[in-house]
Tab-separated table of C-alpha atoms in Angstrom:
chain	number	residue	atom	x	y	z
A	169	MET	CA	88.189	102.315	66.003
A	170	THR	CA	90.907	99.811	66.734
A	171	MET	CA	91.256	98.178	70.093
A	172	GLU	CA	94.380	100.221	70.726
A	173	GLU	CA	92.532	103.495	70.778
A	174	ARG	CA	90.016	102.350	73.353
A	175	ARG	CA	89.580	104.419	76.483
A	176	ILE	CA	89.336	102.981	79.951
A	177	LEU	CA	88.393	104.735	83.176
A	178	ILE	CA	89.712	103.356	86.472
A	179	VAL	CA	87.812	104.398	89.595
A	180	ASP	CA	89.753	103.368	92.704
A	181	ASP	CA	90.691	105.229	95.872
A	182	ASP	CA	93.984	103.384	96.158
A	183	ARG	CA	96.246	105.486	93.969
A	184	ASP	CA	98.925	102.816	93.892
A	185	PHE	CA	96.524	100.176	92.614
A	186	ALA	CA	95.136	102.554	89.991
A	187	GLU	CA	98.630	103.540	88.907
A	188	ALA	CA	99.797	99.935	88.513
A	189	VAL	CA	96.779	98.812	86.489
A	190	ALA	CA	96.775	102.005	84.421
A	191	CYS	CA	100.407	101.502	83.520
A	192	PHE	CA	99.742	97.913	82.467
A	193	LEU	CA	96.809	98.930	80.261
A	194	GLU	CA	98.734	101.828	78.750
A	195	ALA	CA	101.548	99.417	77.924
A	196	ASN	CA	98.863	97.483	76.056
A	197	ARG	CA	97.963	100.654	74.182
A	198	PHE	CA	94.778	101.687	75.901
A	199	THR	CA	94.146	105.287	76.899
A	200	VAL	CA	93.530	105.335	80.633
A	201	PHE	CA	91.861	107.876	82.930
A	202	LYS	CA	92.023	107.621	86.704
A	203	ALA	CA	89.510	108.791	89.307
A	204	TYR	CA	90.052	108.375	93.035
A	205	ASP	CA	86.453	108.494	94.255
A	206	GLY	CA	82.957	107.912	92.952
A	207	LYS	CA	82.101	111.532	92.352
A	208	GLN	CA	85.252	112.153	90.344
A	209	GLY	CA	84.536	108.903	88.487
A	210	VAL	CA	81.091	110.023	87.323
A	211	LYS	CA	82.510	113.393	86.331
A	212	LEU	CA	85.307	111.836	84.264
A	213	ALA	CA	82.883	109.349	82.709
A	214	LYS	CA	80.736	112.252	81.488
A	215	LEU	CA	83.719	114.187	80.262
A	216	GLU	CA	85.779	111.460	78.623
A	217	ARG	CA	83.113	108.916	77.612
A	218	PRO	CA	85.294	105.856	78.233
A	219	ASP	CA	84.589	102.588	76.428
A	220	LEU	CA	84.814	100.641	79.677
A	221	ILE	CA	85.005	101.405	83.394
A	222	LEU	CA	86.954	99.507	86.078
A	223	MET	CA	85.251	100.167	89.401
A	224	ASP	CA	86.412	99.582	92.966
A	225	ILE	CA	83.714	99.016	95.611
A	226	MET	CA	85.126	100.000	98.993
A	227	MET	CA	86.171	103.607	98.656
A	228	ASN	CA	86.526	106.095	101.494
A	229	GLU	CA	85.485	103.480	104.024
A	230	ARG	CA	82.100	102.825	102.508
A	231	THR	CA	80.699	100.915	99.563
A	232	GLU	CA	80.969	103.960	97.364
A	233	GLY	CA	81.381	101.848	94.218
A	234	PHE	CA	77.832	100.504	94.538
A	235	PHE	CA	76.383	104.005	94.631
A	236	THR	CA	78.592	105.096	91.781
A	237	ILE	CA	77.456	102.218	89.570
A	238	GLN	CA	73.850	103.082	90.355
A	239	GLU	CA	74.482	106.667	89.394
A	240	LEU	CA	76.159	105.714	86.135
A	241	ARG	CA	73.300	103.339	85.308
A	242	ARG	CA	70.721	106.046	85.882
A	243	ASP	CA	72.399	108.395	83.434
A	244	ALA	CA	70.857	107.948	79.976
A	245	GLU	CA	74.125	108.711	78.204
A	246	LEU	CA	76.417	106.650	80.416
A	247	LYS	CA	74.307	103.640	81.231
A	248	GLY	CA	75.559	101.639	78.238
A	249	ILE	CA	79.231	101.735	79.281
A	250	PRO	CA	80.392	98.296	80.472
A	251	ILE	CA	81.533	98.270	84.085
A	252	PHE	CA	83.955	95.715	85.510
A	253	VAL	CA	84.038	95.609	89.274
A	254	ILE	CA	87.490	95.017	90.777
A	255	SER	CA	87.316	94.693	94.519
A	256	SER	CA	88.804	93.027	97.540
A	257	PHE	CA	85.472	93.603	99.271
A	258	CYS	CA	84.684	89.955	98.641
A	259	THR	CA	85.975	87.191	96.423
A	260	HIS	CA	82.815	87.021	94.366
A	261	LEU	CA	79.567	88.905	94.145
A	262	PRO	CA	76.910	86.178	94.210
A	263	ASP	CA	74.087	88.554	95.041
A	264	PHE	CA	75.015	91.009	92.424
A	265	GLU	CA	74.980	88.915	89.244
A	266	ILE	CA	73.606	91.008	86.441
A	267	PRO	CA	70.022	90.061	85.820
A	268	GLU	CA	69.094	89.856	82.129
A	269	SER	CA	66.867	92.873	82.556
A	270	GLY	CA	69.672	94.872	84.164
A	271	GLY	CA	69.015	95.363	87.848
A	272	TRP	CA	70.326	98.029	90.173
A	273	MET	CA	73.778	96.458	90.392
A	274	ALA	CA	74.285	96.080	86.708
A	275	HIS	CA	77.999	95.591	86.483
A	276	ASP	CA	79.252	93.415	83.673
A	277	MET	CA	81.971	91.382	85.300
A	278	PHE	CA	83.610	90.871	88.644
A	279	PHE	CA	87.315	90.521	89.492
A	280	SER	CA	88.791	90.129	92.919
A	281	LYS	CA	91.879	92.030	94.029
A	282	PRO	CA	94.713	91.628	93.295
A	283	VAL	CA	93.575	91.270	89.738
A	284	ASP	CA	94.943	88.714	87.292
A	285	LEU	CA	96.320	91.069	84.662
A	286	VAL	CA	96.266	88.650	81.739
A	287	GLN	CA	92.708	87.617	82.441
A	288	LEU	CA	91.650	91.230	82.872
A	289	LEU	CA	93.173	92.223	79.548
A	290	ASP	CA	91.538	89.267	77.883
A	291	LYS	CA	88.087	90.064	79.241
A	292	ILE	CA	88.388	93.750	78.412
A	293	ARG	CA	89.258	92.903	74.788
A	294	GLN	CA	86.437	90.385	74.540
A	295	ARG	CA	83.919	92.792	75.969
A	296	LEU	CA	84.953	95.641	73.698
A	297	GLU	CA	84.903	93.413	70.620
A	298	LYS	CA	81.395	92.369	71.529
A	299	ALA	CA	80.381	95.994	71.872
A	300	ALA	CA	81.883	96.828	68.506
B	30	MET	CA	62.835	106.697	120.284
B	31	THR	CA	64.903	109.357	118.661
B	32	GLU	CA	64.058	108.035	115.194
B	33	ALA	CA	60.401	108.837	115.710
B	34	ALA	CA	61.120	112.323	117.056
B	35	ALA	CA	59.878	115.381	115.259
B	36	PRO	CA	62.841	117.760	115.392
B	37	ASP	CA	60.953	120.606	113.790
B	38	THR	CA	58.127	120.507	116.296
B	39	ILE	CA	58.185	122.930	119.224
B	40	VAL	CA	56.030	122.562	122.322
B	41	VAL	CA	55.232	125.753	124.251
B	42	ILE	CA	54.024	125.373	127.855
B	43	ASP	CA	52.833	128.641	129.432
B	44	ASP	CA	49.795	129.575	131.485
B	45	ASP	CA	49.659	133.010	129.859
B	46	TYR	CA	47.366	132.924	126.806
B	47	ALA	CA	48.958	135.975	125.166
B	48	MET	CA	52.412	134.410	125.530
B	49	ARG	CA	51.269	131.109	123.960
B	50	LEU	CA	49.699	132.979	121.094
B	51	SER	CA	52.691	135.198	120.336
B	52	CYS	CA	55.213	132.341	120.633
B	53	SER	CA	53.087	130.247	118.270
B	54	LYS	CA	52.877	133.077	115.778
B	55	ILE	CA	56.572	133.869	115.748
B	56	LEU	CA	57.699	130.245	115.635
B	57	SER	CA	55.255	129.098	112.956
B	58	LYS	CA	56.568	131.866	110.751
B	59	MET	CA	59.972	130.190	111.066
B	60	GLY	CA	58.463	127.111	109.407
B	61	LEU	CA	58.191	125.185	112.664
B	62	ARG	CA	55.216	123.226	113.900
B	63	VAL	CA	54.110	124.702	117.235
B	64	GLU	CA	51.779	123.164	119.821
B	65	ALA	CA	50.965	125.200	122.913
B	66	PHE	CA	49.657	123.938	126.271
B	67	GLU	CA	48.388	125.931	129.214
B	68	ASN	CA	49.864	123.883	132.059
B	69	GLY	CA	52.617	121.410	132.908
B	70	ALA	CA	50.447	118.292	133.036
B	71	ARG	CA	48.978	118.861	129.570
B	72	GLY	CA	52.324	119.982	128.270
B	73	LEU	CA	53.975	116.727	129.347
B	74	GLU	CA	51.258	114.687	127.637
B	75	GLY	CA	51.874	116.744	124.523
B	76	VAL	CA	55.626	116.169	124.719
B	77	ALA	CA	55.175	112.402	125.136
B	78	GLU	CA	52.909	112.298	122.119
B	79	LEU	CA	54.655	114.729	119.774
B	80	LYS	CA	58.340	114.024	120.611
B	81	PRO	CA	59.335	117.598	119.813
B	82	GLY	CA	62.891	118.756	119.193
B	83	LEU	CA	62.540	121.643	121.621
B	84	VAL	CA	60.261	122.693	124.476
B	85	VAL	CA	59.704	126.268	125.631
B	86	VAL	CA	58.469	126.322	129.213
B	87	ASP	CA	57.404	129.078	131.605
B	88	LEU	CA	59.125	128.695	134.952
B	89	LYS	CA	56.248	129.927	137.103
B	90	MET	CA	52.973	128.181	136.478
B	91	PRO	CA	50.182	126.903	138.683
B	92	GLY	CA	50.356	123.099	139.130
B	93	ILE	CA	53.537	121.381	137.993
B	94	SER	CA	56.394	123.887	138.105
B	95	GLY	CA	58.605	124.702	135.174
B	96	LEU	CA	61.614	123.096	136.851
B	97	GLU	CA	59.731	119.874	137.305
B	98	VAL	CA	58.566	119.982	133.709
B	99	ILE	CA	62.213	120.139	132.626
B	100	SER	CA	63.185	116.969	134.465
B	101	ARG	CA	60.015	115.124	133.452
B	102	VAL	CA	60.559	116.025	129.787
B	103	HIS	CA	64.094	114.673	130.027
B	104	GLU	CA	62.721	111.437	131.426
B	105	ILE	CA	60.749	111.144	128.183
B	106	ASP	CA	63.757	112.015	126.008
B	107	PRO	CA	66.994	113.443	127.390
B	108	GLN	CA	67.842	114.898	123.986
B	109	ILE	CA	64.931	117.349	123.921
B	110	ILE	CA	66.237	120.903	124.195
B	111	MET	CA	64.564	122.879	126.996
B	112	VAL	CA	64.284	126.668	126.811
B	113	VAL	CA	62.993	128.424	129.914
B	114	ILE	CA	61.069	131.693	129.881
B	115	THR	CA	60.255	133.563	133.008
B	116	GLY	CA	58.906	136.868	134.222
B	117	TYR	CA	60.979	136.999	137.369
B	118	ALA	CA	64.375	136.584	135.884
B	119	THR	CA	67.186	136.457	138.353
B	120	ILE	CA	70.585	134.889	137.997
B	121	ASP	CA	69.612	132.349	140.650
B	122	THR	CA	66.524	131.052	138.879
B	123	ALA	CA	68.452	130.885	135.635
B	124	VAL	CA	71.226	128.888	137.280
B	125	GLU	CA	68.721	126.565	138.865
B	126	ALA	CA	66.957	125.984	135.558
B	127	MET	CA	70.285	125.222	133.881
B	128	LYS	CA	71.132	122.773	136.657
B	129	CYS	CA	67.842	121.017	136.018
B	130	GLY	CA	68.860	120.544	132.426
B	131	ALA	CA	67.563	123.643	130.648
B	132	TYR	CA	69.601	124.571	127.603
B	133	ASP	CA	68.816	128.262	127.516
B	134	PHE	CA	66.991	130.990	129.343
B	135	LEU	CA	64.853	133.870	128.088
B	136	PRO	CA	63.691	136.624	130.466
B	137	LYS	CA	60.324	138.267	129.823
B	138	PRO	CA	59.625	140.561	128.127
B	139	PHE	CA	61.535	139.489	125.046
B	140	SER	CA	61.442	140.584	121.430
B	141	PRO	CA	60.479	138.216	118.569
B	142	ASP	CA	64.108	138.408	117.400
B	143	GLU	CA	65.409	137.249	120.759
B	144	LEU	CA	63.012	134.315	120.754
B	145	ARG	CA	63.990	133.371	117.210
B	146	MET	CA	67.671	133.512	118.031
B	147	ILE	CA	67.352	131.334	121.139
B	148	ILE	CA	65.152	128.802	119.356
B	149	ASN	CA	67.516	128.557	116.400
B	150	ARG	CA	70.461	128.023	118.701
B	151	GLY	CA	68.565	125.311	120.554
B	152	LEU	CA	67.587	123.549	117.336
B	153	ASP	CA	71.189	123.652	116.091
B	154	ARG	CA	72.292	122.067	119.332
B	155	ARG	CA	69.669	119.363	118.877
B	156	ARG	CA	70.794	118.590	115.320
B	157	LEU	CA	74.355	118.252	116.522
B	158	ALA	CA	73.305	115.835	119.262
B	159	LEU	CA	71.434	113.696	116.728
B	160	ALA	CA	74.441	113.650	114.429
B	161	SER	CA	76.693	112.479	117.283
B	162	GLN	CA	74.264	109.737	118.134
B	163	ARG	CA	74.322	108.482	114.575
B	164	GLY	CA	78.123	108.403	114.800
B	165	GLU	CA	77.794	106.189	117.832
B	166	VAL	CA	75.551	103.712	116.029
B	167	GLU	CA	78.024	103.619	113.174
B	168	ARG	CA	80.866	102.789	115.528
B	169	ALA	CA	78.926	99.920	117.104
B	170	LEU	CA	78.404	98.467	113.635
B	171	LEU	CA	82.078	98.916	112.896
B	172	LYS	CA	83.067	96.988	115.988
B	173	ARG	CA	80.785	94.155	115.052
B	174	ARG	CA	82.397	93.991	111.659
B	175	PHE	CA	85.866	94.120	113.156
B	176	VAL	CA	87.210	91.112	111.280
B	177	THR	CA	85.955	92.325	107.914
B	178	PHE	CA	87.297	95.764	108.645
B	179	VAL	CA	90.730	94.585	109.724
B	180	SER	CA	91.045	92.233	106.755
B	181	HIS	CA	90.189	95.037	104.374
B	182	GLN	CA	92.760	97.316	105.960
B	183	LEU	CA	95.413	94.635	105.717
B	184	ARG	CA	94.511	93.639	102.224
B	185	THR	CA	94.524	97.137	100.723
B	186	PRO	CA	98.287	97.753	100.983
B	187	LEU	CA	99.033	94.121	100.153
B	188	VAL	CA	96.982	94.345	96.964
B	189	ALA	CA	98.784	97.510	95.921
B	190	ILE	CA	102.185	95.916	96.468
B	191	HIS	CA	101.161	92.742	94.661
B	192	GLN	CA	99.784	94.703	91.730
B	193	TYR	CA	102.930	96.780	91.323
B	194	LEU	CA	105.110	93.664	91.349
B	195	ASP	CA	102.773	91.856	88.972
B	196	VAL	CA	102.725	94.715	86.478
B	197	LEU	CA	106.530	94.957	86.652
B	198	LYS	CA	106.698	91.272	85.869
B	199	HIS	CA	104.317	91.576	82.917
B	200	LEU	CA	105.735	94.708	81.384
B	201	ASP	CA	107.673	94.108	78.254
B	202	GLN	CA	111.395	94.644	78.930
B	203	THR	CA	111.527	97.219	76.164
B	204	LYS	CA	108.848	99.260	77.887
B	205	ASP	CA	110.537	99.106	81.229
B	206	ASP	CA	111.474	102.492	82.573
B	207	PRO	CA	114.142	102.446	85.326
B	208	ALA	CA	112.926	105.667	86.921
B	209	ARG	CA	109.402	104.347	87.159
B	210	ARG	CA	110.633	101.023	88.443
B	211	GLN	CA	112.506	102.860	91.225
B	212	GLU	CA	109.447	104.948	92.087
B	213	TRP	CA	107.269	101.867	92.331
B	214	ILE	CA	109.767	100.110	94.591
B	215	ASP	CA	109.666	103.158	96.874
B	216	ARG	CA	105.889	103.069	96.923
B	217	CYS	CA	105.896	99.362	97.719
B	218	LEU	CA	108.253	100.018	100.617
B	219	LYS	CA	105.919	102.733	101.867
B	220	ARG	CA	102.984	100.365	101.759
B	221	THR	CA	104.893	97.663	103.651
B	222	GLU	CA	105.644	100.265	106.323
B	223	GLU	CA	101.951	101.040	106.447
B	224	LEU	CA	101.232	97.344	106.962
B	225	GLN	CA	103.730	97.071	109.776
B	226	LYS	CA	102.254	100.106	111.512
B	227	LEU	CA	98.750	98.624	111.217
B	228	ILE	CA	99.879	95.363	112.764
B	229	THR	CA	101.734	97.163	115.573
B	230	ASP	CA	98.619	99.233	116.310
B	231	TRP	CA	96.377	96.185	116.461
B	232	LEU	CA	98.760	94.362	118.752
B	233	THR	CA	98.850	97.451	120.945
B	234	LEU	CA	95.051	97.529	120.927
B	235	ALA	CA	95.015	93.974	122.262
B	236	ARG	CA	97.255	95.144	125.098
B	237	VAL	CA	95.091	98.241	125.653
B	238	GLU	CA	92.183	95.941	126.349
B	239	GLY	CA	94.273	94.092	128.913
B	240	GLY	CA	95.311	97.439	130.424
B	241	THR	CA	99.018	96.652	130.185
B	242	LEU	CA	100.703	99.138	127.895
B	243	ILE	CA	103.228	100.338	130.441
B	244	LYS	CA	106.065	97.877	130.746
B	245	GLU	CA	108.536	99.887	132.797
B	246	ARG	CA	108.511	102.870	135.110
B	247	VAL	CA	111.650	104.920	134.759
B	248	GLU	CA	112.644	108.544	134.591
B	249	VAL	CA	112.002	109.761	131.034
B	250	ASP	CA	113.164	113.147	129.768
B	251	LEU	CA	110.571	114.323	127.249
B	252	LYS	CA	112.791	116.859	125.471
B	253	PRO	CA	115.172	114.490	123.639
B	254	ILE	CA	112.309	112.104	122.819
B	255	ILE	CA	110.104	114.779	121.292
B	256	SER	CA	113.044	116.458	119.523
B	257	GLY	CA	113.948	113.084	118.045
B	258	ILE	CA	110.398	112.568	116.791
B	259	LEU	CA	110.328	116.046	115.242
B	260	THR	CA	113.651	115.428	113.490
B	261	SER	CA	112.474	112.100	112.108
B	262	TYR	CA	109.386	113.761	110.580
B	263	GLU	CA	111.174	116.724	109.005
B	264	GLU	CA	111.062	115.129	105.584
B	265	MET	CA	107.397	114.156	105.837
B	266	ALA	CA	106.511	117.651	107.075
B	267	ALA	CA	108.431	119.269	104.239
B	268	ALA	CA	106.527	117.116	101.742
B	269	GLU	CA	103.253	118.381	103.249
B	270	GLN	CA	104.669	121.929	103.352
B	271	VAL	CA	104.295	122.043	107.095
B	272	SER	CA	106.891	123.571	109.427
B	273	LEU	CA	107.764	122.083	112.806
B	274	GLU	CA	108.659	124.006	115.938
B	275	ALA	CA	109.365	123.161	119.571
B	276	VAL	CA	109.278	125.551	122.511
B	277	TRP	CA	111.003	124.177	125.623
B	278	PRO	CA	112.188	125.269	129.038
B	279	GLU	CA	115.944	125.093	129.507
B	280	ASP	CA	115.811	122.389	132.156
B	281	ALA	CA	114.987	118.768	131.509
B	282	LEU	CA	111.283	117.942	131.516
B	283	CYS	CA	111.047	114.528	133.112
B	284	VAL	CA	108.145	112.193	133.729
B	285	TRP	CA	107.955	108.805	135.402
B	286	GLY	CA	106.859	106.106	133.008
B	287	ASP	CA	107.570	103.948	130.009
B	288	ARG	CA	110.011	105.363	127.471
B	289	ASN	CA	108.538	103.430	124.560
B	290	CYS	CA	104.990	104.470	125.448
B	291	VAL	CA	105.987	108.120	125.696
B	292	ASN	CA	107.519	107.796	122.269
B	293	VAL	CA	104.360	106.198	120.808
B	294	LEU	CA	102.182	108.872	122.426
B	295	PHE	CA	103.999	111.874	120.958
B	296	ASP	CA	104.671	110.119	117.683
B	297	ASN	CA	100.887	109.723	117.257
B	298	LEU	CA	100.108	113.322	118.178
B	299	ILE	CA	102.854	114.807	116.009
B	300	THR	CA	102.106	112.698	112.911
B	301	ASN	CA	98.408	113.583	113.237
B	302	ALA	CA	99.296	117.264	113.503
B	303	ILE	CA	101.323	116.971	110.287
B	304	LYS	CA	98.816	114.803	108.390
B	305	TYR	CA	95.751	116.869	109.248
B	306	ASN	CA	97.471	120.184	108.583
B	307	LYS	CA	97.269	122.501	105.586
B	308	PRO	CA	100.036	123.392	103.116
B	309	GLY	CA	101.943	126.298	104.633
B	310	GLY	CA	100.783	125.221	108.083
B	311	LYS	CA	102.709	124.744	111.278
B	312	VAL	CA	103.044	122.218	114.083
B	313	THR	CA	104.112	123.660	117.423
B	314	VAL	CA	105.051	121.506	120.383
B	315	THR	CA	105.343	123.395	123.662
B	316	GLY	CA	106.358	121.928	126.969
B	317	CYS	CA	106.512	123.299	130.476
B	318	LEU	CA	106.366	122.311	134.081
B	319	SER	CA	103.084	123.294	135.681
B	320	SER	CA	101.836	122.406	139.172
B	321	GLY	CA	103.944	119.280	139.407
B	322	GLU	CA	103.011	118.085	135.970
B	323	ALA	CA	104.703	118.126	132.601
B	324	ALA	CA	102.294	119.957	130.319
B	325	ILE	CA	102.854	119.369	126.625
B	326	ALA	CA	100.741	120.884	123.891
B	327	VAL	CA	100.836	119.737	120.273
B	328	ALA	CA	99.167	122.389	118.146
B	329	ASP	CA	98.409	122.290	114.434
B	330	THR	CA	97.025	124.864	112.027
B	331	GLY	CA	94.776	122.401	110.189
B	332	VAL	CA	91.082	122.430	109.381
B	333	GLY	CA	90.045	121.662	112.964
B	334	ILE	CA	87.814	118.914	114.294
B	335	PRO	CA	84.051	119.468	113.904
B	336	GLU	CA	82.395	119.680	117.307
B	337	GLN	CA	80.096	116.707	116.740
B	338	TYR	CA	83.080	114.369	116.292
B	339	ARG	CA	85.045	115.465	119.344
B	340	PRO	CA	83.336	113.126	121.834
B	341	PHE	CA	84.440	110.131	119.728
B	342	LEU	CA	87.942	111.269	118.911
B	343	PHE	CA	89.652	108.917	121.350
B	344	ASP	CA	87.502	105.893	120.496
B	345	GLU	CA	88.974	102.912	118.700
B	346	PHE	CA	88.650	102.944	114.908
B	347	PHE	CA	87.101	106.367	114.937
B	348	ARG	CA	87.963	108.418	111.926
B	349	ILE	CA	86.316	111.540	110.609
B	350	LYS	CA	84.677	110.893	107.278
B	351	GLY	CA	83.082	113.055	104.704
B	352	GLU	CA	83.841	115.303	101.819
B	353	GLY	CA	86.810	117.568	102.203
B	354	VAL	CA	88.403	115.260	104.744
B	355	LYS	CA	91.858	114.236	103.667
B	356	ARG	CA	92.116	110.537	102.970
B	357	THR	CA	94.802	109.171	105.179
B	358	GLU	CA	96.068	105.711	105.846
B	359	GLY	CA	96.182	104.272	109.296
B	360	SER	CA	94.415	102.036	111.714
B	361	GLY	CA	92.173	104.632	113.343
B	362	LEU	CA	93.708	103.608	116.667
B	363	GLY	CA	96.372	106.267	117.271
B	364	LEU	CA	94.402	108.535	119.593
B	365	HIS	CA	92.732	105.635	121.360
B	366	ILE	CA	96.153	104.192	122.188
B	367	SER	CA	97.467	107.639	123.146
B	368	LYS	CA	94.660	108.168	125.610
B	369	GLN	CA	95.299	104.774	127.169
B	370	ILE	CA	99.015	105.505	127.564
B	371	VAL	CA	98.282	108.834	129.232
B	372	SER	CA	95.794	107.326	131.640
B	373	GLU	CA	98.064	104.399	132.548
B	374	MET	CA	100.749	106.973	133.349
B	375	GLY	CA	98.304	108.860	135.557
B	376	GLY	CA	97.928	111.865	133.287
B	377	SER	CA	95.270	113.441	131.112
B	378	ILE	CA	94.754	114.400	127.477
B	379	GLU	CA	92.375	116.989	126.087
B	380	VAL	CA	91.687	118.563	122.756
B	381	GLU	CA	90.742	122.073	121.783
B	382	SER	CA	89.768	122.791	118.234
B	383	GLN	CA	88.483	125.628	116.130
B	384	ALA	CA	87.142	125.190	112.624
B	385	GLY	CA	89.565	126.580	110.066
B	386	ILE	CA	92.163	127.499	112.691
B	387	GLY	CA	93.452	124.206	114.029
B	388	SER	CA	93.523	121.795	116.922
B	389	THR	CA	95.624	121.574	120.052
B	390	PHE	CA	96.121	118.364	122.010
B	391	ARG	CA	97.123	119.020	125.607
B	392	VAL	CA	98.822	116.249	127.539
B	393	ARG	CA	99.570	116.422	131.248
B	394	LEU	CA	101.765	113.797	132.875
B	395	PRO	CA	102.978	113.655	136.476
B	396	ALA	CA	106.460	115.188	136.496
B	397	TRP	CA	109.361	113.168	137.804
B	398	CYS	CA	111.284	115.969	139.508
B	399	ALA	CA	109.412	118.005	142.066
B	400	PRO	CA	108.654	121.326	140.408
B	401	ALA	CA	110.940	124.240	141.112
B	402	GLU	CA	109.476	127.419	142.527
B	403	ASP	CA	106.405	128.749	140.787
B	404	THR	CA	108.085	131.987	139.776
B	405	GLU	CA	110.462	130.085	137.537
B	406	MET	CA	107.679	128.360	135.713
B	407	GLY	CA	105.798	131.532	134.951
B	408	GLY	CA	107.646	132.108	131.732
B	409	TRP	CA	106.557	128.820	130.261
B	410	GLU	CA	102.852	129.072	130.869
C-alpha cells in the first residue's frame, strides 16, 4: 500500500477544525474519515480500520478523548492503531508520555492546537512508514 | 454524608407487628433491603446507622410521635424521603405531616400495590435529588476552574479560524476551490462572531457581580424590540426549520428600564428557543398587560428541560450535558444574565417545561403605563 492510500480518522467535536485538517490531508492524498465525538470515533474506527487516528481530548465539555483512547486500546483489533493526540487542553502532556509497556494513556504523539500542518504531515508519514 | 447513604434501604417504623411484617415482605420482594423498628426511638437509631433512602413511619405510635420522627430523620439527612402511614387518615393529619416534611401519605388499610407505587415514587424522587446534588458539585468544580474553562472556550473558535487560514495558505493553488474558500471564510466569520459574543457575555458577567447591568431607566416599548429580534433571527430559524410567531395586544407594551438590557434579555430567550428546538418546531412570543405588569412568554416546542436540571438553569456556566443534547456554542451565561436583568428591573422570570413538548420562559416586568381596565386585558391572558 502506498502512502497515498492511507486512511486517517479524525475525532474532534469542532467540525470546523476537523474540516480544515481533513481537507489538508485529503489534498495530500490521504483518505480521511471524521467523527465528532468519542462514541462515533470508536464506531468509525471499527468500521473503517484507519491506519492512524487523530484524537481531540476536550470533547463535549469533558475529557472524552482520554476515555476514547482507553476504549480503543482495550479493543484487541484496534489497539495497534497509532493515535496522535491534537488538543488545546494543554500545550504538552507530560504525565501522559507513552510508557514502553503501553500504559492506559497510550497515545503515540502529542500536538497542541492549532496544529503545525507541515509537522503533522511529516510525523504521520514517518509513523506510517515505521508501521509498514 | 450522602455518599455513604444506602438508597435502596428502606426503614419501616411502626408499632404494629403485622404492619411491619407485611411491609417488609412486600418491599423485600421489590429487591429492597428493609429494616423494621417497633418505635420511634429505635427507628431513629436505625436511620442514623443505615442511612436509608426512604423511611416509612406510622403517625400514631406510643413514645416519639410520627411527626417528630419526620423532623428528627431530616436532622440526620434532609434528603431522606419520608412516607407516612396512618390508621386515622384525615386531610388535616396528612397536611400536617406534609408540612413537617413528609413526601407522601398512605392511609390504612392499603393494598400491596398502593404501597409499591408510593415507595417507587418516593425512591424516584430521591434519585432525582441525588442527581441534582451531583450537578451542584460539578458546578463548584467548574467555578474553581474558571480560568481554564474560559481559556478553552476562547481558544476553541480561535483554533478553528487559525486552522482554516493555515490550510488555505498551505493548499496548492491548483487545488484551491473558490466555492470552498468562500464557505471557509463564512465559517471563520461565524466563529469570530462567536468569540465576540463570548467576550461580551463575560464582561456582562463581571457587571452582574457588581449588580450594575441597568445603565438607564427610560420608557421602553417591548413590541418593536421583540419584533426586531424576531426579524433578525428569521434566517437562523429557517436554517433550523423553526417558525417564529408573535402574539401582541394592539397597544404599546411599555416597561420602565434599560433598552439595551431588555434587548439582551429577549435576545437570549429567543435564541435559546430557536437553538433548543426541533426541526419543524415553533417559537411563540406572547405579550400582554396583566395586573400592572408586562407579561411576556417565550415558548418553544423543543425537547424540554429535564426536571433535575431546572434548579440550576439560571446559574452561571450551567449547561445541560449528556447524550442527545444538542451541542451548541455559547458561554453558558445567557440565562444567568437574563435573570439578573429581570431582577434589576424589579421583575421575575420562571420556566415551565415538559419533556418532549417544550419549554416556556415567562417574564414579568413592571409596566410603564398604568394598566387599562381589567376587562380590556382579558383577551390577552
